[in-house]
Short mmCIF file of C-alpha atoms and ligand atoms in Angstrom, two decimals:
data_model
loop_
_atom_site.label_atom_id
_atom_site.label_comp_id
_atom_site.label_asym_id
_atom_site.label_seq_id
_atom_site.Cartn_x
_atom_site.Cartn_y
_atom_site.Cartn_z
CA MET C 245 0.00 0.00 0.00
CA ALA C 246 1.13 3.48 -0.66
CA ARG C 247 2.38 5.31 2.35
CA ALA C 248 3.12 8.98 2.65
CA GLY C 249 5.50 10.59 5.07
CA ARG C 250 6.48 8.90 8.23
CA SER C 251 5.14 8.79 11.75
CA LEU C 252 6.95 10.14 14.73
CA VAL C 253 8.88 7.27 16.11
CA VAL C 254 7.02 6.66 19.30
CA CYS C 255 6.68 3.69 21.54
CA ALA C 256 5.15 2.02 24.49
CA VAL C 257 7.97 2.14 26.99
CA SER C 258 7.08 -0.83 29.13
CA ALA C 259 8.22 -3.71 26.97
CA VAL C 260 8.74 -6.91 28.84
CA ILE C 261 11.52 -9.10 27.54
CA MET C 262 10.28 -12.65 27.32
CA ILE C 263 11.54 -16.08 26.56
CA VAL C 264 9.72 -17.25 23.51
CA VAL C 265 9.13 -20.72 22.21
CA SER C 266 9.10 -20.43 18.46
CA ALA C 267 6.58 -22.54 16.59
CA ASP C 268 8.01 -24.12 13.50
CA HIS C 269 5.35 -23.78 10.89
CA ALA C 270 4.46 -21.09 8.38
CA GLN C 271 7.24 -22.14 6.04
CA GLY C 272 8.37 -19.20 4.04
CA LEU C 273 5.50 -16.94 5.02
CA GLY C 274 6.37 -13.30 5.52
CA VAL C 275 4.53 -10.24 6.81
CA ASN C 276 4.75 -6.49 6.28
CA TRP C 277 5.53 -4.53 9.43
CA GLY C 278 4.45 -0.91 9.03
CA THR C 279 4.77 1.56 11.87
CA MET C 280 2.41 4.41 10.94
CA ALA C 281 0.54 4.13 14.19
CA SER C 282 -0.09 6.78 16.82
CA HIS C 283 0.84 4.23 19.50
CA PRO C 284 3.14 1.67 17.90
CA LEU C 285 3.92 -1.48 19.82
CA HIS C 286 7.41 -1.70 21.24
CA PRO C 287 9.65 -3.39 18.63
CA THR C 288 10.65 -6.09 21.11
CA ILE C 289 7.00 -7.01 21.59
CA VAL C 290 6.52 -7.16 17.83
CA VAL C 291 9.57 -9.35 17.27
CA ASN C 292 8.29 -11.76 19.94
CA LEU C 293 4.87 -11.71 18.28
CA LEU C 294 6.49 -12.73 14.98
CA LYS C 295 8.45 -15.51 16.67
CA ASP C 296 5.45 -16.77 18.67
CA ASN C 297 3.52 -17.13 15.44
CA GLY C 298 6.31 -18.80 13.51
CA ILE C 299 6.72 -15.94 11.06
CA LYS C 300 10.15 -16.21 9.43
CA LYS C 301 10.29 -13.18 7.15
CA VAL C 302 9.46 -9.53 7.63
CA LYS C 303 9.29 -6.63 5.20
CA LEU C 304 9.87 -3.12 6.54
CA PHE C 305 9.14 0.25 4.93
CA ASP C 306 12.29 1.99 6.08
CA ALA C 307 15.48 1.16 7.90
CA ASP C 308 14.66 2.66 11.27
CA ASP C 309 17.63 1.77 13.43
CA TRP C 310 15.63 0.76 16.46
CA THR C 311 13.25 -1.50 14.53
CA VAL C 312 16.01 -3.17 12.54
CA SER C 313 18.20 -3.65 15.65
CA SER C 314 15.32 -5.36 17.45
CA LEU C 315 15.48 -8.14 14.85
CA ALA C 316 19.11 -8.99 15.64
CA GLY C 317 19.59 -12.63 16.55
CA SER C 318 15.91 -13.41 15.91
CA GLY C 319 16.58 -15.66 12.93
CA ILE C 320 13.95 -13.72 10.99
CA GLU C 321 14.81 -12.73 7.41
CA VAL C 322 14.45 -8.99 6.87
CA MET C 323 13.76 -6.63 4.03
CA VAL C 324 14.78 -3.07 4.83
CA ALA C 325 13.63 -0.25 2.59
CA ILE C 326 14.22 3.23 1.27
CA PRO C 327 11.15 5.49 1.36
CA ASN C 328 10.24 7.30 -1.87
CA ASP C 329 11.26 10.69 -0.52
CA GLN C 330 14.88 9.49 -0.21
CA LEU C 331 15.16 8.21 -3.78
CA ASN C 332 16.47 11.45 -5.25
CA LYS C 333 19.37 11.57 -2.85
CA LEU C 334 20.33 7.96 -3.52
CA ALA C 335 19.95 8.38 -7.26
CA SER C 336 22.17 11.44 -7.45
CA SER C 337 25.05 10.22 -5.33
CA TYR C 338 26.75 6.85 -5.23
CA ASN C 339 28.57 8.03 -2.12
CA HIS C 340 25.29 8.51 -0.41
CA ALA C 341 24.24 5.00 -1.42
CA LYS C 342 27.48 3.71 0.12
CA ASP C 343 26.71 5.56 3.36
CA TRP C 344 23.17 4.24 3.33
CA VAL C 345 24.35 0.66 2.95
CA LYS C 346 26.97 1.11 5.65
CA GLU C 347 24.60 2.62 8.18
CA ASN C 348 21.47 0.67 7.36
CA VAL C 349 22.71 -2.70 6.18
CA THR C 350 26.29 -3.76 6.93
CA LYS C 351 26.31 -2.33 10.47
CA HIS C 352 23.37 -4.57 11.40
CA LEU C 353 24.99 -7.71 10.03
CA ARG C 354 27.45 -7.75 12.91
CA ASP C 355 25.73 -6.38 16.01
CA ASN C 356 24.21 -8.76 18.59
CA GLY C 357 24.14 -11.90 16.54
CA GLY C 358 23.32 -9.99 13.39
CA VAL C 359 20.18 -9.07 11.51
CA ASP C 360 19.49 -11.47 8.63
CA ILE C 361 18.94 -8.82 5.95
CA ARG C 362 18.05 -10.34 2.56
CA TYR C 363 16.59 -7.49 0.54
CA VAL C 364 16.69 -3.75 0.23
CA GLY C 365 13.45 -2.28 -1.08
CA VAL C 366 14.21 0.75 -3.22
CA GLY C 367 11.15 2.99 -2.93
CA ASN C 368 7.64 1.82 -2.21
CA GLU C 369 5.34 1.43 -5.21
CA PRO C 370 7.12 4.44 -6.78
CA PHE C 371 5.39 4.08 -10.17
CA LEU C 372 1.80 4.19 -8.89
CA SER C 373 -0.28 6.06 -11.46
CA SER C 374 -1.58 8.30 -8.68
CA TYR C 375 1.96 9.65 -8.12
CA ASN C 376 1.81 11.26 -11.59
CA GLY C 377 5.34 10.20 -12.44
CA SER C 378 6.99 11.96 -9.48
CA PHE C 379 9.42 9.07 -8.89
CA LEU C 380 10.03 7.89 -12.44
CA LYS C 381 13.43 9.56 -12.70
CA PRO C 382 15.26 8.62 -9.50
CA THR C 383 14.08 5.05 -8.91
CA PHE C 384 16.23 3.11 -11.38
CA PRO C 385 19.44 5.10 -10.73
CA ALA C 386 18.84 4.61 -6.98
CA LEU C 387 18.39 0.87 -7.52
CA LYS C 388 21.66 0.70 -9.43
CA ASN C 389 23.56 2.73 -6.85
CA VAL C 390 22.28 0.64 -3.95
CA GLN C 391 23.07 -2.69 -5.61
CA LYS C 392 26.51 -1.41 -6.54
CA ALA C 393 27.12 -0.35 -2.93
CA LEU C 394 25.95 -3.75 -1.68
CA ASN C 395 28.30 -5.48 -4.11
CA LYS C 396 31.16 -3.20 -3.11
CA ALA C 397 30.54 -4.01 0.57
CA GLY C 398 30.87 -7.69 -0.31
CA VAL C 399 27.28 -8.61 0.52
CA GLY C 400 25.72 -8.33 -2.93
CA ASP C 401 25.49 -12.09 -3.41
CA LYS C 402 23.23 -12.51 -0.42
CA ILE C 403 21.48 -9.14 -0.22
CA LYS C 404 19.55 -7.99 -3.26
CA ALA C 405 18.08 -4.60 -4.04
CA THR C 406 14.69 -4.59 -5.69
CA ILE C 407 11.72 -2.25 -6.15
CA PRO C 408 8.42 -3.15 -4.47
CA LEU C 409 5.91 -2.36 -7.22
CA ASN C 410 2.15 -2.27 -7.30
CA ALA C 411 0.38 -4.43 -9.85
CA ASP C 412 -0.80 -1.22 -11.53
CA ILE C 413 2.53 -1.12 -13.42
CA TYR C 414 1.03 -3.64 -15.79
CA ASP C 415 -2.30 -3.46 -17.43
CA SER C 416 -4.45 -5.97 -15.60
CA SER C 417 -7.78 -4.47 -16.51
CA SER C 418 -8.34 -7.06 -19.20
CA ASN C 419 -9.22 -10.44 -17.77
CA THR C 420 -6.76 -12.45 -19.77
CA PRO C 421 -3.22 -12.68 -18.44
CA SER C 422 -1.77 -13.27 -21.90
CA ASP C 423 -2.75 -9.71 -22.87
CA GLY C 424 -0.54 -8.45 -20.05
CA ASN C 425 2.23 -5.96 -20.58
CA PHE C 426 3.84 -3.10 -18.70
CA ARG C 427 1.95 0.19 -18.82
CA ASP C 428 2.67 2.25 -21.93
CA ASP C 429 4.05 5.26 -20.03
CA ILE C 430 6.68 3.19 -18.20
CA ARG C 431 7.29 0.25 -20.52
CA ASP C 432 10.78 1.23 -21.69
CA LEU C 433 11.86 1.97 -18.15
CA MET C 434 10.40 -1.30 -16.84
CA ILE C 435 12.22 -3.27 -19.52
CA GLN C 436 15.53 -1.76 -18.41
CA ILE C 437 14.72 -2.44 -14.75
CA VAL C 438 13.69 -6.06 -15.16
CA ARG C 439 16.78 -6.79 -17.25
CA PHE C 440 18.92 -5.22 -14.53
CA LEU C 441 17.20 -7.34 -11.88
CA ASN C 442 17.67 -10.43 -14.01
CA ASP C 443 21.39 -9.73 -14.53
CA ASN C 444 21.82 -9.31 -10.76
CA LYS C 445 19.79 -12.40 -9.83
CA SER C 446 17.47 -10.09 -7.90
CA PRO C 447 13.76 -10.85 -7.65
CA PHE C 448 10.84 -8.83 -8.97
CA MET C 449 8.55 -7.76 -6.12
CA VAL C 450 4.88 -7.17 -6.81
CA ASN C 451 1.97 -6.19 -4.57
CA ILE C 452 -1.31 -7.87 -5.53
CA TYR C 453 -4.67 -6.70 -4.17
CA PRO C 454 -7.83 -8.60 -5.05
CA PHE C 455 -9.64 -6.36 -2.53
CA LEU C 456 -8.80 -3.31 -4.63
CA SER C 457 -10.06 -5.00 -7.79
CA LEU C 458 -13.39 -5.25 -6.03
CA TYR C 459 -13.20 -1.81 -4.43
CA GLN C 460 -12.35 -0.01 -7.65
CA ASN C 461 -14.83 -1.83 -9.84
CA SER C 462 -18.26 -2.69 -8.47
CA ASN C 463 -18.85 -4.97 -11.47
CA PHE C 464 -15.84 -7.08 -10.56
CA PRO C 465 -17.06 -10.64 -9.91
CA GLN C 466 -16.70 -10.95 -6.12
CA GLU C 467 -16.22 -14.74 -6.19
CA PHE C 468 -13.13 -14.31 -8.39
CA ALA C 469 -11.43 -12.44 -5.52
CA PHE C 470 -11.44 -15.57 -3.37
CA PHE C 471 -10.07 -19.05 -3.89
CA ASP C 472 -13.12 -21.28 -3.93
CA GLY C 473 -13.01 -21.96 -7.64
CA SER C 474 -16.57 -20.83 -8.26
CA LYS C 475 -15.65 -18.61 -11.18
CA THR C 476 -13.24 -19.55 -13.92
CA ILE C 477 -11.79 -17.77 -16.94
CA ASN C 478 -10.08 -19.39 -19.83
CA ASP C 479 -6.93 -17.85 -21.29
CA LYS C 480 -5.54 -19.76 -24.27
CA ASN C 481 -6.59 -23.06 -22.69
CA THR C 482 -5.20 -22.12 -19.28
CA GLN C 483 -7.88 -21.98 -16.58
CA TYR C 484 -7.85 -19.28 -13.89
CA ASP C 485 -10.18 -19.56 -10.93
CA ASN C 486 -8.99 -16.58 -8.87
CA VAL C 487 -7.72 -13.08 -9.54
CA PHE C 488 -4.52 -13.59 -7.54
CA ASP C 489 -3.27 -16.20 -10.01
CA ALA C 490 -4.55 -14.26 -12.99
CA ASN C 491 -2.86 -11.08 -11.82
CA HIS C 492 0.42 -12.88 -11.03
CA ASP C 493 0.46 -14.48 -14.46
CA THR C 494 -0.30 -11.16 -16.13
CA LEU C 495 3.07 -10.17 -14.71
CA VAL C 496 4.65 -13.39 -16.00
CA TRP C 497 3.40 -12.52 -19.49
CA SER C 498 4.73 -8.97 -19.13
CA LEU C 499 8.14 -10.33 -18.14
CA ARG C 500 8.14 -12.73 -21.09
CA LYS C 501 7.44 -9.83 -23.42
CA ALA C 502 10.29 -7.89 -21.79
CA GLY C 503 12.70 -10.72 -22.54
CA VAL C 504 13.17 -12.06 -18.99
CA PRO C 505 10.76 -15.01 -18.80
CA ASP C 506 12.42 -16.61 -15.79
CA LEU C 507 12.85 -13.60 -13.50
CA LYS C 508 11.95 -14.67 -9.95
CA ILE C 509 8.76 -13.12 -8.57
CA LEU C 510 8.07 -12.37 -4.90
CA VAL C 511 4.66 -11.19 -3.73
CA GLY C 512 5.55 -8.21 -1.55
CA GLU C 513 2.05 -7.48 -0.29
CA VAL C 514 -1.23 -9.35 -0.34
CA GLY C 515 -4.08 -9.19 2.16
CA TRP C 516 -7.61 -8.09 2.96
CA PRO C 517 -8.66 -5.24 5.27
CA THR C 518 -11.24 -5.69 8.03
CA ASP C 519 -12.94 -2.31 8.32
CA GLY C 520 -13.54 1.02 6.63
CA ASP C 521 -15.54 -0.27 3.63
CA LYS C 522 -18.54 -2.47 2.96
CA ASN C 523 -16.27 -5.24 1.61
CA ALA C 524 -13.70 -4.79 4.35
CA ASN C 525 -14.77 -6.96 7.25
CA VAL C 526 -13.61 -9.88 9.33
CA GLY C 527 -15.82 -12.36 7.46
CA LEU C 528 -14.42 -11.63 3.99
CA ALA C 529 -10.87 -11.21 5.30
CA LYS C 530 -11.03 -14.63 6.94
CA LYS C 531 -12.43 -16.15 3.77
CA PHE C 532 -9.67 -14.57 1.69
CA TYR C 533 -6.84 -15.62 4.00
CA ASP C 534 -8.23 -19.15 4.44
CA GLY C 535 -8.12 -19.58 0.67
CA LEU C 536 -4.77 -17.87 0.23
CA LEU C 537 -3.02 -19.75 3.04
CA LYS C 538 -4.33 -23.12 1.86
CA LYS C 539 -3.14 -22.33 -1.64
CA LEU C 540 0.31 -21.21 -0.48
CA ALA C 541 0.73 -24.26 1.77
CA LYS C 542 0.22 -26.58 -1.18
CA ASN C 543 3.12 -24.91 -3.03
CA LYS C 544 1.11 -25.23 -6.19
CA GLY C 545 1.95 -21.79 -7.47
CA THR C 546 0.10 -20.39 -10.46
CA PRO C 547 -0.61 -21.99 -13.85
CA LEU C 548 2.49 -20.35 -15.39
CA ARG C 549 4.74 -20.59 -12.34
CA PRO C 550 4.13 -23.83 -10.46
CA GLY C 551 5.91 -24.16 -7.11
CA ARG C 552 6.41 -22.09 -3.99
CA ILE C 553 5.58 -18.39 -4.04
CA GLU C 554 7.48 -16.31 -1.51
CA THR C 555 4.73 -14.12 -0.07
CA TYR C 556 4.47 -11.27 2.43
CA LEU C 557 1.06 -10.71 3.98
CA PHE C 558 -0.20 -7.17 4.25
CA SER C 559 -0.20 -6.52 7.00
CA LEU C 560 0.88 -7.37 10.52
CA LEU C 561 -0.77 -4.56 12.49
CA ASP C 562 -3.37 -1.85 11.98
CA GLU C 563 -1.87 1.61 11.47
CA ASP C 564 -4.13 4.43 12.66
CA ILE C 565 -2.27 7.37 11.12
CA LYS C 566 -1.79 6.00 7.60
CA SER C 567 -3.06 8.22 4.81
CA VAL C 568 -6.68 7.46 3.94
CA ALA C 569 -6.38 8.95 0.44
CA PRO C 570 -6.92 5.50 -1.16
CA GLY C 571 -9.85 4.79 1.20
CA HIS C 572 -10.79 4.41 4.87
CA PHE C 573 -9.84 0.72 4.79
CA GLU C 574 -6.17 1.79 4.69
CA ARG C 575 -5.95 1.79 8.49
CA HIS C 576 -7.36 -1.72 8.88
CA TRP C 577 -5.07 -4.08 7.00
CA GLY C 578 -3.64 -5.77 10.11
CA ILE C 579 -4.10 -9.47 10.80
CA PHE C 580 -3.63 -8.11 14.32
CA ARG C 581 -5.27 -5.01 15.76
CA TYR C 582 -3.22 -1.99 16.85
CA ASP C 583 -2.57 -3.71 20.20
CA GLY C 584 -1.43 -7.07 18.86
CA GLN C 585 -4.75 -8.90 19.39
CA PRO C 586 -5.60 -11.28 16.53
CA LYS C 587 -8.81 -10.37 14.71
CA PHE C 588 -9.91 -13.79 13.51
CA ALA C 589 -8.87 -17.42 13.38
CA MET C 590 -6.09 -18.02 10.90
CA ASP C 591 -3.90 -21.02 10.20
CA PHE C 592 -0.51 -20.24 8.68
CA THR C 593 0.08 -23.93 8.01
CA GLY C 594 -2.77 -23.85 5.50
CA GLN C 595 -4.62 -26.74 7.18
CA GLY C 596 -7.63 -24.50 7.72
CA GLN C 597 -7.72 -25.10 11.47
CA ASP C 598 -9.92 -22.67 13.33
CA LYS C 599 -7.42 -21.33 15.82
CA MET C 600 -6.44 -17.84 16.83
CA LEU C 601 -2.90 -16.57 16.29
CA VAL C 602 -0.80 -16.01 19.41
CA VAL C 603 -1.56 -12.61 20.96
CA ALA C 604 1.18 -10.01 21.59
CA LYS C 605 2.60 -10.39 25.08
CA GLY C 606 3.59 -7.63 27.47
CA VAL C 607 1.29 -4.92 26.04
CA GLN C 608 0.39 -2.30 28.64
CA TYR C 609 -2.98 -0.60 28.25
CA LEU C 610 -4.09 2.78 29.50
CA GLU C 611 -6.78 2.78 32.21
CA LYS C 612 -10.26 1.45 31.51
CA LYS C 613 -11.64 4.91 30.76
CA TRP C 614 -13.71 6.15 27.86
CA CYS C 615 -14.82 9.62 26.78
CA VAL C 616 -18.47 9.85 25.71
CA LEU C 617 -21.13 12.44 24.92
CA GLY C 618 -22.86 13.62 28.11
CA SER C 619 -26.31 12.07 28.50
CA ASP C 620 -27.77 15.50 29.28
CA VAL C 621 -26.73 16.96 25.91
CA LYS C 622 -29.96 17.86 24.07
CA ASN C 623 -28.91 20.29 21.33
CA MET C 624 -27.33 18.00 18.73
CA SER C 625 -26.71 20.79 16.22
CA ALA C 626 -23.84 21.97 18.40
CA VAL C 627 -22.29 18.49 18.48
CA GLY C 628 -21.48 18.14 14.77
CA SER C 629 -18.55 20.51 14.64
CA GLU C 630 -17.06 18.90 17.76
CA VAL C 631 -17.36 15.47 16.15
CA ASN C 632 -15.69 16.75 12.98
CA TYR C 633 -12.86 18.19 15.02
CA ALA C 634 -12.41 14.97 17.03
CA CYS C 635 -12.37 12.88 13.86
CA SER C 636 -9.98 15.16 12.00
CA MET C 637 -7.49 14.78 14.85
CA SER C 638 -7.93 11.05 15.43
CA ASP C 639 -9.21 8.03 13.50
CA CYS C 640 -12.90 7.64 12.64
CA THR C 641 -12.43 5.18 9.78
CA SER C 642 -14.60 2.62 11.60
CA LEU C 643 -17.58 4.94 11.07
CA GLY C 644 -19.48 5.02 7.80
CA PRO C 645 -21.77 2.79 5.74
CA GLY C 646 -20.99 -0.90 6.07
CA THR C 647 -18.24 -0.46 8.69
CA SER C 648 -18.01 -1.94 12.20
CA CYS C 649 -19.47 1.20 13.82
CA GLY C 650 -21.69 2.23 10.91
CA GLU C 651 -24.88 1.32 12.78
CA LEU C 652 -24.38 3.73 15.67
CA ASN C 653 -26.99 6.45 16.12
CA GLU C 654 -26.06 10.12 16.17
CA LYS C 655 -25.29 10.28 19.90
CA GLN C 656 -23.32 7.05 19.89
CA THR C 657 -21.37 8.27 16.87
CA ALA C 658 -20.46 11.43 18.76
CA SER C 659 -19.30 9.31 21.70
CA TYR C 660 -17.22 7.18 19.35
CA ALA C 661 -15.49 10.22 17.89
CA PHE C 662 -14.88 11.78 21.30
CA ASN C 663 -13.39 8.54 22.59
CA MET C 664 -11.05 8.14 19.62
CA TYR C 665 -9.73 11.66 20.21
CA PHE C 666 -9.40 11.04 23.95
CA GLN C 667 -7.46 7.80 23.45
CA MET C 668 -5.29 9.34 20.74
CA ASN C 669 -4.32 11.94 23.33
CA ASP C 670 -3.43 9.36 25.96
CA GLN C 671 -6.66 9.93 27.91
CA SER C 672 -5.65 13.43 28.90
CA VAL C 673 -8.49 15.10 30.84
CA GLU C 674 -8.34 18.15 28.53
CA ALA C 675 -9.00 15.84 25.58
CA CYS C 676 -12.46 15.00 26.92
CA ASP C 677 -14.18 18.37 27.03
CA PHE C 678 -15.75 19.32 23.69
CA SER C 679 -17.31 22.55 24.94
CA GLY C 680 -18.42 20.80 28.10
CA MET C 681 -20.47 18.22 26.21
CA ALA C 682 -18.26 15.20 26.95
CA LYS C 683 -17.56 13.20 30.07
CA ILE C 684 -15.16 10.46 31.13
CA VAL C 685 -16.75 7.14 32.11
CA THR C 686 -15.37 3.86 33.42
CA GLN C 687 -18.05 1.64 31.95
CA ASN C 688 -17.13 0.03 28.63
CA ALA C 689 -18.70 2.24 25.96
CA SER C 690 -18.47 -0.36 23.14
CA HIS C 691 -21.67 -1.27 21.26
CA GLY C 692 -21.98 -4.77 19.84
CA ASN C 693 -19.37 -5.23 17.13
CA CYS C 694 -18.30 -1.62 17.41
CA LEU C 695 -15.25 -1.53 19.63
CA PHE C 696 -14.52 1.65 21.57
CA PRO C 697 -10.82 0.98 22.03
CA ILE C 698 -8.52 1.76 24.94
CA GLN C 699 -5.13 2.91 23.73
CA ILE C 700 -1.91 1.29 24.78
CA GLU C 701 0.55 2.80 27.17
CA SER C 702 2.02 6.22 26.89
CA CYS C 703 4.09 6.79 23.85
CA ALA C 704 7.03 9.07 23.98
CA GLU C 705 8.65 10.65 20.97
CA ARG C 706 11.68 8.48 20.68
CA LEU C 707 14.44 11.00 21.12
CA GLY C 708 12.42 12.69 23.83
CA PHE C 709 12.07 9.34 25.51
CA ARG C 710 15.78 8.71 25.30
CA SER C 711 16.67 12.03 26.82
CA ALA C 712 14.06 11.47 29.53
CA VAL C 713 15.78 8.20 30.35
CA THR C 714 19.09 10.03 30.48
CA VAL C 715 17.62 12.63 32.81
CA VAL C 716 16.17 9.97 35.11
CA ALA C 717 19.41 8.03 35.05
CA GLY C 718 21.29 11.22 35.84
CA ALA C 719 18.92 12.00 38.71
CA LEU C 720 19.36 8.50 40.13
CA LEU C 721 23.10 8.84 39.83
CA SER C 722 23.15 12.08 41.78
CA LEU C 723 20.87 10.49 44.37
CA PHE C 724 23.30 7.63 44.84
CA MET C 725 26.16 10.05 45.16
CA PHE C 726 24.53 11.57 48.23
CA MET C 727 23.80 8.26 49.87
C1 NAG U 235 19.32 5.02 7.14
O1 NAG U 235 17.92 4.82 7.24
C2 NAG U 235 17.27 5.75 8.06
C3 NAG U 235 15.83 5.31 8.27
O2 NAG U 235 15.16 5.02 7.09
C4 NAG U 235 17.40 7.14 7.43
O3 NAG U 235 16.75 8.11 8.22
C5 NAG U 235 18.87 7.47 7.28
O4 NAG U 235 19.02 8.71 6.62
C6 NAG U 235 19.62 6.38 6.52
N1 NAG U 235 21.06 6.61 6.55
C7 NAG U 235 21.71 7.22 5.55
C8 NAG U 235 23.19 7.37 5.73
O5 NAG U 235 21.15 7.64 4.55
C1 NAG U 236 -1.69 13.88 -9.46
O1 NAG U 236 -2.56 14.61 -10.30
C2 NAG U 236 -3.90 14.71 -9.82
C3 NAG U 236 -4.75 15.36 -10.88
O2 NAG U 236 -4.07 16.43 -11.49
C4 NAG U 236 -3.88 15.47 -8.49
O3 NAG U 236 -5.19 15.55 -7.95
C5 NAG U 236 -3.00 14.73 -7.50
O4 NAG U 236 -2.90 15.45 -6.29
C6 NAG U 236 -1.60 14.52 -8.08
N1 NAG U 236 -0.86 13.67 -7.17
C7 NAG U 236 0.42 13.86 -6.86
C8 NAG U 236 1.03 12.89 -5.91
O5 NAG U 236 1.08 14.79 -7.30
C1 NAG U 237 -28.14 24.78 19.45
O1 NAG U 237 -26.79 24.94 18.98
C2 NAG U 237 -26.69 25.82 17.86
C3 NAG U 237 -25.25 25.76 17.33
O2 NAG U 237 -24.30 25.91 18.37
C4 NAG U 237 -27.11 27.23 18.29
O3 NAG U 237 -27.01 28.10 17.18
C5 NAG U 237 -28.56 27.18 18.81
O4 NAG U 237 -28.89 28.42 19.33
C6 NAG U 237 -28.69 26.13 19.91
N1 NAG U 237 -30.09 25.96 20.27
C7 NAG U 237 -30.54 26.02 21.53
C8 NAG U 237 -32.00 25.81 21.72
O5 NAG U 237 -29.78 26.22 22.48
C1 NAG U 238 -15.29 -3.55 25.90
O1 NAG U 238 -16.29 -4.40 25.34
C2 NAG U 238 -15.94 -5.04 24.12
C3 NAG U 238 -17.13 -5.86 23.66
O2 NAG U 238 -18.23 -5.09 23.49
C4 NAG U 238 -14.74 -5.94 24.34
O3 NAG U 238 -14.36 -6.53 23.12
C5 NAG U 238 -13.60 -5.12 24.90
O4 NAG U 238 -12.52 -5.98 25.21
C6 NAG U 238 -14.02 -4.38 26.15
N1 NAG U 238 -12.93 -3.48 26.57
C7 NAG U 238 -12.35 -3.54 27.76
C8 NAG U 238 -11.21 -2.63 27.99
O5 NAG U 238 -12.73 -4.29 28.63
#
């Protein structure tokens, strides 16, 4: 998914270090770990969550030092990445690429048992049509500079640079994969890129979203988004019974036409959101993942590429400050909620067993307090602007037609918005006023399937947190000196 900008690096400070028994299943399955959350989980908690659930590969969207360091010695394979806004710098200077590799790759290979870095993602879906060509120029030069720097550092055989690309780089609007080819406006560039990847034995990374096929086209046959074989298309005597395979093989055809028929393909993102749209819910997400995981476990591949497909699920956790430009569902891609609670039963082994994933351990919640509309508020015309304000400063993407909180009445909706703002602001008393119309309660304000969440423990801006620790340590030191 496209991501713009970057969150403040914040954290819950009360991580508990735990001994973890790692389950040995989920062969080859990876997940995307995005951190655009107002209250991100502590990286140590996340790494334990990955290990507890037998997840062996993780794809990141940057190379944040703290996140990457937390993966040292975990045995988890890692993809670090360069955000789009850094592409120009890396494209224009090989020296900068060398510095990037030194600071964000080679340093981590040594420290504390080492981080098992396998890939460097150069940009994130930089050729999306909606970017209007903003990243067309720097991406390929940046790719070349980074791979050259990796080679120069002596790690280029094991660590490959690639570009995570959205499936919109090829024309998949037609239903037959054999018609596939790279988009006209980028075809020449794509041909150069895929030949470079091929020469370097680097994989092609593509993000495939059956959910978006459905979201963007209401005539899209819903059953083709899943894996139950109830709709089939015929392409030159090859049968396709799901859009994932059809989309993947549209890429295979595009690569054939570009002269690199055997270039390895990784699926960098695939998943289904659980809220924020009428087709984004736990029922359809479970159905999608059940089908996908069964398919992946069989290592059957697609009609044109039989065998194992290295795949990264999108995504690990919900991210409540992601841009909602593509749609409100953007903040609900997690197979876990913001707090590391699994949303539905899911079996990574593909046996279709109805069991919940292992929940994140050591998460500290704020108090059981909610902010709601006062029951004595009668004049609802004054409430609207307060609700708009609360929503603009927090996350109301669970409100709206067909969403988990879409059935709330006007007063309940106001309470929902007030609570989201209150939790976003760490339950500060000042954040539950709204011209005197709101009040703090200790009774769970949730309604049916609509969860009124409690945020997780106080997040400190990372550098601020570090200096606070230094101050406390300093204070303790001076205390000891007087004892
Ligand atoms: C390493 O990655 C981090 C996080 O993405 C970035 O802020 C930093 O500028 C990078 N280092 C260099 C030398 O470019
Ligand atoms: C791309 O162009 C459209 C239409 O001109 C505009 O609305 C949009 O903001 C542009 N996007 C970017 C990333 O520049
Ligand atoms: C209700 O609130 C609106 C907007 O704040 C205000 O203009 C109106 O006078 C209020 N009505 C009453 C009866 O207080
Ligand atoms: C509040 O109630 C909902 C169910 O309506 C439940 O899922 C949630 O865990 C409860 N929250 C707390 C903090 O107890």
